[in-house]
C-alpha positions as semicolon CSV with decimal commas, in nm:
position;residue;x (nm);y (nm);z (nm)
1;X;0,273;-0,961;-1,210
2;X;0,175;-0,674;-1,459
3;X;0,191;-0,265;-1,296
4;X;-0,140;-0,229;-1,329
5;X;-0,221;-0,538;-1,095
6;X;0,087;-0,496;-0,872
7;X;-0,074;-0,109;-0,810
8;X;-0,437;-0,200;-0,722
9;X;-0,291;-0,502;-0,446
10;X;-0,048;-0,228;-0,321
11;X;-0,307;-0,024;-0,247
12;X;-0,594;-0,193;-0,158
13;X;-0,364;-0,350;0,091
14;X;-0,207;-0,089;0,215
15;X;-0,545;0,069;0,305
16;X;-0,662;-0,200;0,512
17;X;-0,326;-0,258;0,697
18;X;-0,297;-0,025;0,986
19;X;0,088;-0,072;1,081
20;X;0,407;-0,082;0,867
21;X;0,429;-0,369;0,660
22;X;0,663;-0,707;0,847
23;X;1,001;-0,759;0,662
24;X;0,928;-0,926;0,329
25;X;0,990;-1,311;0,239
26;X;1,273;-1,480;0,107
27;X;1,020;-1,535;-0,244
28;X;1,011;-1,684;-0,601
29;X;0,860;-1,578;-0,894
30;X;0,628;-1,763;-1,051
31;X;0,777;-2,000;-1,337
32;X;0,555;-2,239;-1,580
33;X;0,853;-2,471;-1,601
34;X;0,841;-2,510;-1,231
35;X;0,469;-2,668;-1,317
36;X;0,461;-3,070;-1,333
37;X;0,265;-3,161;-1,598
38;X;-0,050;-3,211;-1,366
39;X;-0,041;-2,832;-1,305
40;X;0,098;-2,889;-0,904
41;X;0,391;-2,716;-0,815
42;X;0,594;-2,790;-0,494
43;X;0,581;-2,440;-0,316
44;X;0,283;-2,158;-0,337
45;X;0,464;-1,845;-0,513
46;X;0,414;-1,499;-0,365
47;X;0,101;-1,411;-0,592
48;X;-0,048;-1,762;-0,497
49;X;0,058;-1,643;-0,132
50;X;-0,128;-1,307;-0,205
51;X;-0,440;-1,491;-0,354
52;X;-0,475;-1,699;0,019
53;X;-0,420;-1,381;0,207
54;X;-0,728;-1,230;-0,027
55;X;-0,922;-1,523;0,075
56;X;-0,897;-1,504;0,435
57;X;-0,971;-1,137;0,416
58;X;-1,254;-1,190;0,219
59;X;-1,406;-1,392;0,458
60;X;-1,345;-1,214;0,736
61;X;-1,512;-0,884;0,579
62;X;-1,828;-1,113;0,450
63;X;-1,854;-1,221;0,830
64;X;-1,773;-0,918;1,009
65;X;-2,000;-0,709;0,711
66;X;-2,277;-0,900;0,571
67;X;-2,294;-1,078;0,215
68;X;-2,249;-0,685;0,051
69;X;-1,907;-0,722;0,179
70;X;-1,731;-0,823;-0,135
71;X;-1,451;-0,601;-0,191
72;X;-1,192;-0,893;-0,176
73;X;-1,397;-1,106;-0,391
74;X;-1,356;-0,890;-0,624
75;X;-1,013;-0,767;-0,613
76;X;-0,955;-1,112;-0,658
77;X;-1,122;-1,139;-1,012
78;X;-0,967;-0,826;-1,103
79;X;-0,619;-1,001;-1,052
80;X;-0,717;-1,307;-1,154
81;X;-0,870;-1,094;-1,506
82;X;-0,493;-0,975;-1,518
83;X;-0,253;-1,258;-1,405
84;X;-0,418;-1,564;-1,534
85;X;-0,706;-1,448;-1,796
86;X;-0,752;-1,769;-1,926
87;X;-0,846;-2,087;-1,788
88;X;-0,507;-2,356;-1,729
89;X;-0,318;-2,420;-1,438
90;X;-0,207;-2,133;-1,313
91;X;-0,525;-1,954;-1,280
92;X;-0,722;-2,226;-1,076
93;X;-0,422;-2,236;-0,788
94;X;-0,505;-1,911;-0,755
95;X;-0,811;-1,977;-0,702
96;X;-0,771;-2,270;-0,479
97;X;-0,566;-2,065;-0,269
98;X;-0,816;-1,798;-0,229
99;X;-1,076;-2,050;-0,173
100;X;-0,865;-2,232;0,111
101;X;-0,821;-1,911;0,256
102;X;-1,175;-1,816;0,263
103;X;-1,252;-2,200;0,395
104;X;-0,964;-2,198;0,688
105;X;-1,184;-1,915;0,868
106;X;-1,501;-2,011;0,776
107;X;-1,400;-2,313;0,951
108;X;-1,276;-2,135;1,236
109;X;-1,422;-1,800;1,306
110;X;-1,798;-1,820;1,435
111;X;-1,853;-1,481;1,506
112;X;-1,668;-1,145;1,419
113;X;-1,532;-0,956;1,761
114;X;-1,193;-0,820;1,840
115;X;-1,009;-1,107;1,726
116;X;-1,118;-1,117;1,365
117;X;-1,024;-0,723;1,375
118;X;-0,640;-0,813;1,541
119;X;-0,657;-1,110;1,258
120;X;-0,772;-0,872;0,962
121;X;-0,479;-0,656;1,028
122;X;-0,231;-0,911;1,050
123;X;-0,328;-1,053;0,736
124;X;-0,339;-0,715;0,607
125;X;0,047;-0,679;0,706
126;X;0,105;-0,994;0,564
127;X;-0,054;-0,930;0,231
128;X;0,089;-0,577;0,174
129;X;0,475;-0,729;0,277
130;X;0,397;-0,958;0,019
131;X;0,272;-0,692;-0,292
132;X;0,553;-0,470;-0,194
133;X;0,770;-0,755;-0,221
134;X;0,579;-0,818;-0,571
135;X;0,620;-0,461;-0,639
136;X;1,033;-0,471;-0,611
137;X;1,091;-0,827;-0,806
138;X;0,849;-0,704;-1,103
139;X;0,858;-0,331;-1,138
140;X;1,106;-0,153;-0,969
C-alpha cells in the first residue's frame, strides 16, 4: 500500500473512530502469486479487509445521511486510483469487497438509530486497527 494511500485511510479513519483502535490482526500482505489464475485467492488481505470495512461504512453514512453522503464512496476510488489503477484482478476484489460490505447492511439495516451509530464506530475501530496495521507492514 503506497504512503500516500496508507495516510488518507489513517486518517479518514481515525476521524470517524471515537475510541482507541482494537489490537491489530495477525495479517498478510497482499501477493499476486498468491492469485490462482482465475484471480480468487483463498483469504481477503488486510487492504481487501479495509475495502469491506469502507463498504459497510459507506452505507451506513448514505442511510443515516441521505444520497450526498458519499465520503466513503469516494475514499474508496481514491484508493482504488492508488492500489489497483488499472483494471485485473486485484482491483475488482476490492471492489467486491466494498460492494459486499455496502450489500450486508443494506440487507440488514432498515432505518439509521442508535445502533447504526454503536455499528459505525465499531467498524470505524476495526478499519483504523487495520490501516495502522497497514501503516507498520508498509511504511514504518
Amino acid at each position: 500500500m503506497t504512503r500516500r494511500a496508507t495516510s488518507l485511510l489513517a486518517a479518514l479513519l481515525a476521524a470517524a473512530a471515537l475510541a482507541v483502535p482494537s489490537a491489530a490482526q495477525d495479517l498478510k500482505p497482499y501477493d499476486p502469486e498468491d492469485e490462482a489464475e482465475d484471480g480468487t485467492a483463498s483469504s481477503l488481505y488486510p487492504v481487501e479487509q479495509l475495502s469491506g470495512i469502507m463498504g459497510e461504512l459507506h452505507y451506513i453514512a448514505y442511510a443515516c445521511e441521505g444520497a450526498e453522503a458519499q465520503r466513503w464512496r469516494n475514499a474508496m476510488q481514491e484508493m482504488l486510483d492508488l492500489e489497483a489503477p488499472t483494471r485485473g484482478p486485484f482491483r475488482q476484489r476490492l471492489v467486491d469487497s466494498f460492494n459486499q460490505g455496502f450489500r450486508y447492511h443494506q440487507q440488514r439495516r432498515t432505518r439509521c438509530d442508535a445502533e447504526a451509530e454503536v455499528e459505525r464506530r465499531r467498524l470505524a475501530i476495526q478499519g483504523r486497527a487495520l490501516s495502522e496495521t497497514l501503516r507498520r507492514e508498509y511504511i514504518d
